[in-house]
Short mmCIF file of C-alpha atoms in Angstrom, two decimals:
data_model
loop_
_atom_site.label_atom_id
_atom_site.label_comp_id
_atom_site.label_asym_id
_atom_site.label_seq_id
_atom_site.Cartn_x
_atom_site.Cartn_y
_atom_site.Cartn_z
CA MET A 1 -46.06 24.86 58.16
CA GLU A 2 -44.19 27.84 56.33
CA GLU A 3 -40.96 26.80 57.95
CA GLN A 4 -41.35 23.19 57.05
CA GLY A 5 -42.07 24.03 53.56
CA GLY A 6 -38.91 26.06 53.32
CA GLY A 7 -36.96 23.35 54.69
CA ALA A 8 -38.25 20.90 52.24
CA LYS A 9 -37.69 23.41 49.26
CA ILE A 10 -33.90 23.48 50.58
CA ILE A 11 -33.64 19.78 50.72
CA LEU A 12 -35.24 19.47 47.25
CA ALA A 13 -32.97 22.05 45.84
CA VAL A 14 -29.73 20.31 47.24
CA LEU A 15 -30.94 17.02 45.86
CA GLY A 16 -31.31 18.61 42.60
CA VAL A 17 -27.84 20.01 42.45
CA LEU A 18 -26.55 16.62 43.44
CA LEU A 19 -28.62 14.88 40.79
CA LEU A 20 -27.27 17.33 38.01
CA LEU A 21 -23.63 16.61 39.27
CA VAL A 22 -24.26 13.03 38.88
CA ILE A 23 -26.43 12.97 35.58
CA THR A 24 -24.54 15.68 33.68
CA PRO A 25 -21.15 13.61 33.32
CA ILE A 26 -23.32 10.53 32.28
CA ILE A 27 -25.01 12.49 29.62
CA LEU A 28 -21.72 14.03 28.50
CA PHE A 29 -19.99 10.62 28.28
CA MET A 30 -22.96 9.03 26.33
CA GLY A 31 -22.99 11.97 23.98
CA GLY A 32 -19.11 11.50 23.45
CA GLY A 33 -20.05 8.47 21.61
CA ASP A 34 -22.01 10.09 19.19
CA SER A 35 -19.17 11.66 17.31
CA GLU A 36 -18.91 10.71 13.66
CA GLU A 37 -16.97 7.42 12.96
CA PRO A 38 -13.86 7.55 10.46
CA ASP A 39 -14.79 6.47 7.23
CA PRO A 40 -12.92 3.21 6.49
CA ASN A 41 -12.85 3.96 2.76
CA ALA A 42 -11.46 7.57 3.13
CA PRO A 43 -8.08 8.40 1.64
CA CYS A 44 -4.99 7.00 3.18
CA VAL A 45 -3.51 9.72 5.82
CA ILE A 46 0.23 10.28 5.84
CA GLU A 47 2.06 12.83 7.90
CA GLY A 48 -1.38 14.14 8.65
CA THR A 49 -2.52 15.00 5.19
CA PRO A 50 -4.97 12.73 3.17
CA ILE A 51 -3.84 11.71 -0.03
CA GLY A 52 -6.00 13.28 -2.84
CA LYS A 53 -7.29 16.35 -1.05
CA GLY A 54 -8.22 19.40 -3.06
CA ASN A 55 -7.56 23.01 -2.71
CA ASP A 56 -10.78 23.44 -0.48
CA GLY A 57 -9.64 20.71 1.87
CA THR A 58 -12.03 18.03 0.71
CA SER A 59 -11.20 14.72 -0.55
CA THR A 60 -11.18 14.43 -4.20
CA VAL A 61 -11.45 10.49 -4.46
CA LYS A 62 -13.90 8.73 -2.33
CA ILE A 63 -16.91 6.51 -2.75
CA PRO A 64 -19.92 8.78 -3.80
CA GLU A 65 -22.33 8.65 -0.90
CA GLN A 66 -25.19 7.38 -3.05
CA TYR A 67 -23.16 4.45 -4.40
CA ARG A 68 -21.47 3.41 -1.15
CA GLU A 69 -24.03 0.64 -0.36
CA ALA A 70 -23.93 -0.57 -3.99
CA VAL A 71 -20.08 -0.85 -4.14
CA GLU A 72 -20.17 -2.59 -0.71
CA LYS A 73 -22.67 -4.89 -2.02
CA SER A 74 -20.78 -5.35 -5.12
CA ALA A 75 -17.37 -6.08 -3.29
CA ASN A 76 -19.17 -8.65 -1.11
CA THR A 77 -20.48 -10.53 -4.10
CA ALA A 78 -17.13 -10.54 -5.73
CA GLY A 79 -15.25 -11.59 -2.65
CA LEU A 80 -12.85 -8.61 -3.08
CA PRO A 81 -11.89 -5.70 -0.87
CA VAL A 82 -14.46 -2.62 -1.12
CA GLY A 83 -11.32 -0.68 -1.96
CA ILE A 84 -10.73 -2.78 -5.13
CA ILE A 85 -14.18 -2.23 -6.58
CA ALA A 86 -13.91 1.54 -5.79
CA ALA A 87 -10.73 1.88 -7.32
CA GLN A 88 -11.77 -0.10 -10.27
CA ILE A 89 -14.86 2.12 -10.95
CA GLN A 90 -12.64 5.34 -10.43
CA GLN A 91 -10.26 3.93 -13.11
CA GLU A 92 -13.00 2.91 -15.43
CA SER A 93 -15.33 5.78 -15.37
CA GLY A 94 -14.58 8.17 -12.70
CA TRP A 95 -17.95 7.36 -11.29
CA ASN A 96 -19.75 8.71 -14.18
CA PRO A 97 -22.90 6.43 -14.90
CA LYS A 98 -23.22 8.07 -18.46
CA ALA A 99 -19.53 7.25 -19.51
CA VAL A 100 -18.99 5.87 -23.06
CA SER A 101 -15.49 4.83 -24.08
CA PRO A 102 -13.93 5.32 -27.58
CA VAL A 103 -14.26 1.53 -28.05
CA GLY A 104 -18.09 1.60 -26.81
CA ALA A 105 -17.85 0.54 -23.12
CA ARG A 106 -20.60 2.00 -21.41
CA GLY A 107 -21.87 2.96 -17.96
CA ILE A 108 -20.08 3.48 -14.57
CA ALA A 109 -18.41 -0.13 -14.87
CA GLN A 110 -17.70 0.17 -18.57
CA PHE A 111 -19.08 -3.11 -19.86
CA MET A 112 -18.89 -3.68 -23.61
CA PRO A 113 -22.29 -4.31 -25.24
CA GLY A 114 -21.49 -8.05 -25.54
CA THR A 115 -20.45 -8.53 -21.85
CA TRP A 116 -23.56 -6.50 -20.76
CA GLU A 117 -25.76 -8.50 -22.78
CA GLU A 118 -24.41 -11.54 -20.71
CA TRP A 119 -24.20 -9.86 -17.39
CA GLY A 120 -26.57 -7.12 -17.17
CA ASN A 121 -29.66 -8.90 -16.47
CA GLY A 122 -31.45 -7.09 -19.28
CA LYS A 123 -31.22 -3.72 -17.61
CA ASP A 124 -30.04 -0.44 -18.68
CA PRO A 125 -26.19 -0.21 -19.00
CA PHE A 126 -26.50 3.24 -17.84
CA ASP A 127 -28.13 2.41 -14.69
CA PRO A 128 -25.42 2.83 -12.21
CA PHE A 129 -26.90 0.39 -9.63
CA ALA A 130 -27.35 -2.33 -12.26
CA GLY A 131 -23.75 -1.62 -13.45
CA LEU A 132 -22.37 -2.13 -9.92
CA ASP A 133 -24.42 -5.26 -9.47
CA ALA A 134 -23.26 -6.74 -12.55
CA GLN A 135 -19.54 -5.69 -11.71
CA GLY A 136 -19.73 -7.74 -8.59
CA ARG A 137 -21.14 -10.83 -10.28
CA TYR A 138 -18.56 -10.58 -13.19
CA MET A 139 -15.56 -10.11 -10.88
CA LYS A 140 -16.78 -13.17 -9.00
CA HIS A 141 -16.81 -15.09 -12.20
CA LEU A 142 -13.34 -13.97 -13.04
CA ALA A 143 -11.92 -14.86 -9.60
CA GLY A 144 -13.25 -18.14 -9.92
CA GLN A 145 -11.49 -18.70 -13.25
CA ILE A 146 -8.10 -17.70 -12.03
CA ALA A 147 -8.50 -19.25 -8.46
CA ASP A 148 -6.07 -22.28 -8.81
CA LEU A 149 -3.34 -19.84 -9.99
CA ALA A 150 -3.15 -17.61 -6.81
CA SER A 151 -1.29 -18.77 -3.94
CA ASN A 152 -2.40 -15.98 -1.72
CA GLU A 153 -4.93 -13.18 -1.39
CA LYS A 154 -3.03 -10.65 -2.97
CA GLU A 155 -2.42 -12.50 -5.99
CA LYS A 156 -6.08 -13.39 -6.14
CA ILE A 157 -6.75 -9.76 -6.46
CA GLN A 158 -4.05 -9.05 -8.80
CA PHE A 159 -5.02 -12.01 -11.02
CA THR A 160 -8.69 -11.10 -11.11
CA LEU A 161 -7.94 -7.44 -12.32
CA ALA A 162 -5.61 -8.81 -14.92
CA ALA A 163 -8.30 -11.14 -16.13
CA TYR A 164 -10.90 -8.03 -16.19
CA ASN A 165 -8.33 -6.15 -18.43
CA ALA A 166 -6.83 -8.83 -20.69
CA GLY A 167 -9.08 -11.93 -20.19
CA ALA A 168 -9.00 -14.97 -17.99
CA GLY A 169 -7.52 -17.08 -20.76
CA ASN A 170 -4.44 -14.76 -20.89
CA VAL A 171 -4.10 -15.05 -17.30
CA GLN A 172 -4.18 -18.87 -17.42
CA LYS A 173 -1.78 -18.93 -20.37
CA TYR A 174 0.96 -16.92 -18.58
CA GLY A 175 0.42 -18.16 -15.12
CA GLY A 176 -0.38 -14.80 -13.71
CA ILE A 177 -0.60 -11.15 -14.77
CA PRO A 178 0.26 -11.23 -18.54
CA PRO A 179 3.37 -9.40 -19.82
CA PHE A 180 1.11 -6.58 -21.67
CA GLU A 181 2.17 -3.10 -20.43
CA GLU A 182 -1.49 -2.07 -20.32
CA THR A 183 -2.48 -4.92 -18.12
CA ARG A 184 0.10 -4.50 -15.79
CA HIS A 185 -0.50 -0.65 -15.53
CA TYR A 186 -4.01 -1.47 -14.95
CA VAL A 187 -3.39 -3.81 -12.10
CA GLU A 188 -0.63 -1.58 -10.44
CA THR A 189 -2.83 1.35 -10.68
CA ILE A 190 -5.80 -0.07 -9.19
CA MET A 191 -3.77 -1.70 -6.40
CA GLY A 192 -2.16 1.56 -5.65
CA ASN A 193 -5.29 3.55 -5.78
CA ALA A 194 -7.26 1.07 -3.52
CA GLN A 195 -4.55 1.40 -0.82
CA MET A 196 -4.05 5.34 -1.12
CA ASP A 197 -7.71 6.71 -2.08
CA TYR A 198 -9.90 4.04 -0.29
CA SER A 199 -8.11 2.78 2.71
CA SER A 200 -7.78 5.26 5.62
CA THR A 201 -5.49 2.67 7.11
CA CYS A 202 -3.33 2.92 4.07
CA GLU A 203 -3.37 -1.03 4.07
CA ALA A 204 -2.32 -2.78 0.82
CA PRO A 205 -5.06 -4.79 -0.66
CA GLY A 206 -4.80 -8.51 0.16
CA GLY A 207 -1.85 -7.74 2.50
CA PHE A 208 1.67 -9.02 1.95
CA ASP A 209 2.67 -12.71 1.22
CA PHE A 210 5.25 -12.79 4.32
CA GLY A 211 2.28 -12.31 6.72
CA GLU A 212 1.11 -9.76 9.03
CA LEU A 213 3.03 -6.37 9.84
CA GLN A 214 2.58 -4.57 13.03
CA ALA A 215 0.66 -1.41 12.72
CA ASP A 216 3.32 0.67 14.27
CA GLU A 217 4.82 3.25 12.22
CA TRP A 218 8.14 3.03 10.96
CA ALA A 219 10.73 5.70 10.51
CA HIS A 220 11.37 7.15 6.99
CA PRO A 221 14.52 5.53 5.64
CA MET A 222 15.47 8.92 4.15
CA PRO A 223 13.38 12.01 5.07
CA ASN A 224 12.97 14.89 2.77
CA SER A 225 13.80 12.72 -0.27
CA ARG A 226 12.27 11.91 -3.43
CA MET A 227 11.94 8.61 -5.22
CA THR A 228 14.33 8.67 -8.16
CA SER A 229 13.81 5.16 -9.38
CA PRO A 230 10.90 2.70 -8.47
CA PHE A 231 10.83 -0.90 -7.82
CA GLY A 232 10.17 -3.26 -10.85
CA PRO A 233 11.18 -3.66 -14.61
CA ARG A 234 13.52 -1.04 -16.06
CA ALA A 235 15.88 -0.28 -18.95
CA CYS A 236 19.29 -1.55 -18.66
CA PRO A 237 21.18 0.89 -16.34
CA LEU A 238 24.68 -0.06 -18.04
CA SER A 239 25.93 0.02 -21.53
CA SER A 240 25.21 -3.63 -21.62
CA CYS A 241 23.15 -6.18 -19.36
CA ALA A 242 24.46 -9.26 -21.21
CA GLY A 243 24.75 -12.15 -18.52
CA MET A 244 23.23 -9.88 -16.02
CA PRO A 245 19.38 -10.07 -16.40
CA PHE A 246 18.73 -9.19 -12.83
CA LEU A 247 19.73 -5.66 -13.60
CA LEU A 248 16.62 -5.38 -15.81
CA LYS A 249 14.45 -5.55 -12.61
CA HIS A 250 15.17 -2.95 -9.98
CA GLU A 251 14.66 -4.83 -6.71
CA GLY A 252 14.29 -1.90 -4.44
CA ILE A 253 13.76 1.91 -4.63
CA ASP A 254 16.38 4.81 -4.97
CA LEU A 255 15.91 7.83 -2.72
CA ALA A 256 17.67 11.17 -3.12
CA GLY A 257 17.34 14.23 -1.27
CA SER A 258 18.62 16.98 0.98
CA ASP A 259 19.06 14.80 4.12
CA PRO A 260 22.65 14.04 5.11
CA TYR A 261 21.88 10.41 6.39
CA PHE A 262 19.68 7.38 5.72
CA TYR A 263 18.03 5.70 8.70
CA ALA A 264 16.96 2.47 10.15
CA PRO A 265 13.15 2.22 9.34
CA THR A 266 12.59 0.08 12.29
CA ASP A 267 14.33 -1.85 14.93
CA MET A 268 16.80 -4.15 13.36
CA LYS A 269 20.05 -6.13 13.65
CA ILE A 270 22.96 -5.31 11.29
CA THR A 271 23.87 -8.71 9.65
CA TYR A 272 26.62 -7.48 7.47
CA ALA A 273 28.15 -3.90 6.84
CA SER A 274 30.52 -3.84 3.94
CA ILE A 275 34.20 -3.02 4.33
CA GLY A 276 34.62 -0.45 1.41
CA ASN A 277 36.20 -1.03 -1.99
CA ILE A 278 37.91 -4.30 -1.02
CA ASP A 279 34.51 -5.89 -0.54
CA LYS A 280 33.71 -8.32 -3.27
CA LEU A 281 30.34 -6.55 -3.92
CA TYR A 282 31.55 -3.05 -3.89
CA GLY A 283 31.54 -2.67 -7.69
CA SER A 284 27.83 -3.29 -7.65
CA TYR A 285 26.47 -2.10 -4.13
CA GLY A 286 29.28 0.19 -3.15
CA ASN A 287 29.29 0.79 0.54
CA TYR A 288 26.22 -1.41 1.65
CA ILE A 289 24.28 -2.82 4.84
CA PHE A 290 22.24 -5.73 5.14
CA ALA A 291 19.86 -5.97 8.15
CA GLN A 292 16.88 -7.94 9.64
CA MET A 293 14.02 -6.83 11.75
CA THR A 294 14.40 -7.82 15.27
CA GLU A 295 10.53 -8.66 15.55
CA ALA A 296 7.95 -10.36 13.27
CA PRO A 297 7.79 -10.65 10.38
CA TYR A 298 11.56 -10.25 10.24
CA LEU A 299 12.07 -8.74 7.00
CA VAL A 300 15.53 -8.33 5.42
CA PHE A 301 16.69 -4.82 4.39
CA GLU A 302 19.30 -3.83 2.26
CA PHE A 303 20.82 -0.34 1.84
CA HIS A 304 23.28 0.27 -1.14
CA GLU A 305 25.61 3.02 -2.58
CA ALA A 306 26.63 4.80 0.64
CA GLN A 307 29.33 7.37 0.74
CA ASP A 308 32.76 5.99 1.11
CA ASN A 309 33.72 5.90 4.91
CA SER A 310 30.28 7.01 5.85
CA LEU A 311 28.74 4.02 7.60
CA LEU A 312 27.91 4.37 11.20
CA VAL A 313 27.16 0.69 12.13
CA LYS A 314 29.12 -2.46 11.85
CA THR A 315 28.02 -6.18 11.49
CA GLY A 316 26.33 -7.47 14.68
CA ASP A 317 25.03 -3.99 15.79
CA VAL A 318 21.41 -4.04 16.99
CA VAL A 319 19.97 -0.48 16.39
CA LYS A 320 16.56 1.44 17.09
CA LYS A 321 14.02 2.78 14.62
CA GLY A 322 15.49 6.11 13.31
CA THR A 323 19.24 5.35 13.96
CA PRO A 324 21.29 6.93 11.38
CA LEU A 325 23.18 4.31 9.38
CA GLY A 326 25.36 6.32 6.86
CA LYS A 327 25.53 8.93 4.07
CA PRO A 328 23.93 8.49 0.74
CA GLY A 329 26.53 8.28 -2.06
CA ALA A 330 27.25 7.50 -5.47
CA THR A 331 29.47 4.29 -5.10
CA GLY A 332 29.05 1.00 -6.86
CA ASN A 333 26.69 0.75 -9.86
CA SER A 334 25.28 4.60 -9.46
CA SER A 335 24.51 7.48 -11.53
CA GLY A 336 24.07 10.01 -8.80
CA ILE A 337 24.03 10.48 -4.97
CA HIS A 338 21.25 8.53 -3.57
CA VAL A 339 20.51 5.49 -1.37
CA HIS A 340 19.04 2.09 -2.68
CA PHE A 341 16.61 0.75 -0.24
CA GLN A 342 15.58 -2.84 -0.51
CA ILE A 343 13.15 -5.18 1.19
CA ASN A 344 13.55 -8.87 1.13
CA ASN A 345 11.75 -11.89 2.15
CA PRO A 346 12.12 -12.92 5.81
CA LYS A 347 13.96 -16.28 4.64
CA THR A 348 16.60 -14.57 2.86
CA SER A 349 19.87 -15.68 3.80
CA VAL A 350 21.61 -12.95 5.78
CA PHE A 351 24.10 -14.50 8.01
CA ASP A 352 26.26 -15.73 5.26
CA ARG A 353 28.31 -13.31 2.98
CA PRO A 354 25.71 -11.11 1.05
CA ALA A 355 25.20 -11.99 -2.52
CA ILE A 356 23.61 -10.24 -5.40
CA ASN A 357 19.85 -11.16 -6.05
CA ASN A 358 19.97 -13.62 -2.90
CA GLY A 359 16.31 -13.57 -2.25
CA THR A 360 12.75 -12.73 -3.02
CA THR A 361 12.24 -9.15 -3.04
CA TYR A 362 9.21 -6.83 -2.30
CA ASP A 363 8.09 -3.36 -3.54
CA PRO A 364 8.78 -1.23 -0.59
CA VAL A 365 6.34 1.54 -1.39
CA PRO A 366 3.14 -0.30 -0.40
CA ILE A 367 4.81 -1.43 2.98
CA LEU A 368 6.18 1.93 3.58
CA ARG A 369 2.74 3.49 3.09
CA GLN A 370 0.88 0.98 5.33
CA GLN A 371 3.43 2.06 7.97
CA LYS A 372 2.42 5.75 7.20
CA VAL A 373 5.85 6.49 5.76
CA ASN A 374 5.33 8.99 2.85
CA ILE A 375 7.10 7.98 -0.29
CA GLN A 376 6.88 10.68 -3.22
#
């Protein structure tokens, strides 16, 4: 009996070991799924560093935990991205429910007394949850008033923000964002902060009107550079812009820095490479390159002001992401050594001789940031 009992113990021990060998990996595997999921409204991360990080390593801009559910509900009511409502609250009150502006706007969403009387449902304007609820309903109302003007989701967001700042009547009057500096700055700031501070994927609110863009990262068109001139309206860069109104809008961005070359941001075909100072556009563009992505959405790129005799590609070449194209210079209409980088609509004509102002252009910064390229 004792010998049989000892054998049974050995068998049980072996079975126990086998059971542990089987169960332990299962437990570990199941436990791996318990790791914290990434916050979809965390700051955009570029080159491993979240934008808006403080000295202690914590994010300085994010939705406060106590307001997260209310902000999401507000955004759902408004039919807008969560990041837009969050960036708007950040801009209006800095998440301070007791905020009072110099003109009398109150609460976390900064409603004026008259507007709050209509939208506050009789609640305390300093109640942050009442404020966020009212914000969602009010933004939905404004979005409905400008809906016929917007041709895509991005415009809907921009026009709704403009209506909040300048009134829906002004948006309707001008057929879009009114030409008021305060309103334009308001819209640009919130759109930018929604992308950088409240989107862990770095996605631009509303996307882009040329369609979807692959999530693969692009190469930096000029690493270790700084942006010396942004996209958009600017003062005349010449002594006179008479007859040349296109100069009053910068169609791309200028990058200057220590890197000796500028590069292809993605795989692309060189549709035109200039031939130096005998080229008809040399006086404006200097040495320049036109190129088009080899895959959807087939964006068109322009690079201007390259150094003389520095272009490393020719018309018809197909190059890979990160290929050096030439050296930044100060040729053409230039005030210093840099490269002008421009992104055009995919429908831009690129197979004929390039021409000045020959297509719809986009601000490269939101596109580059969505591709995790850091533009400072």
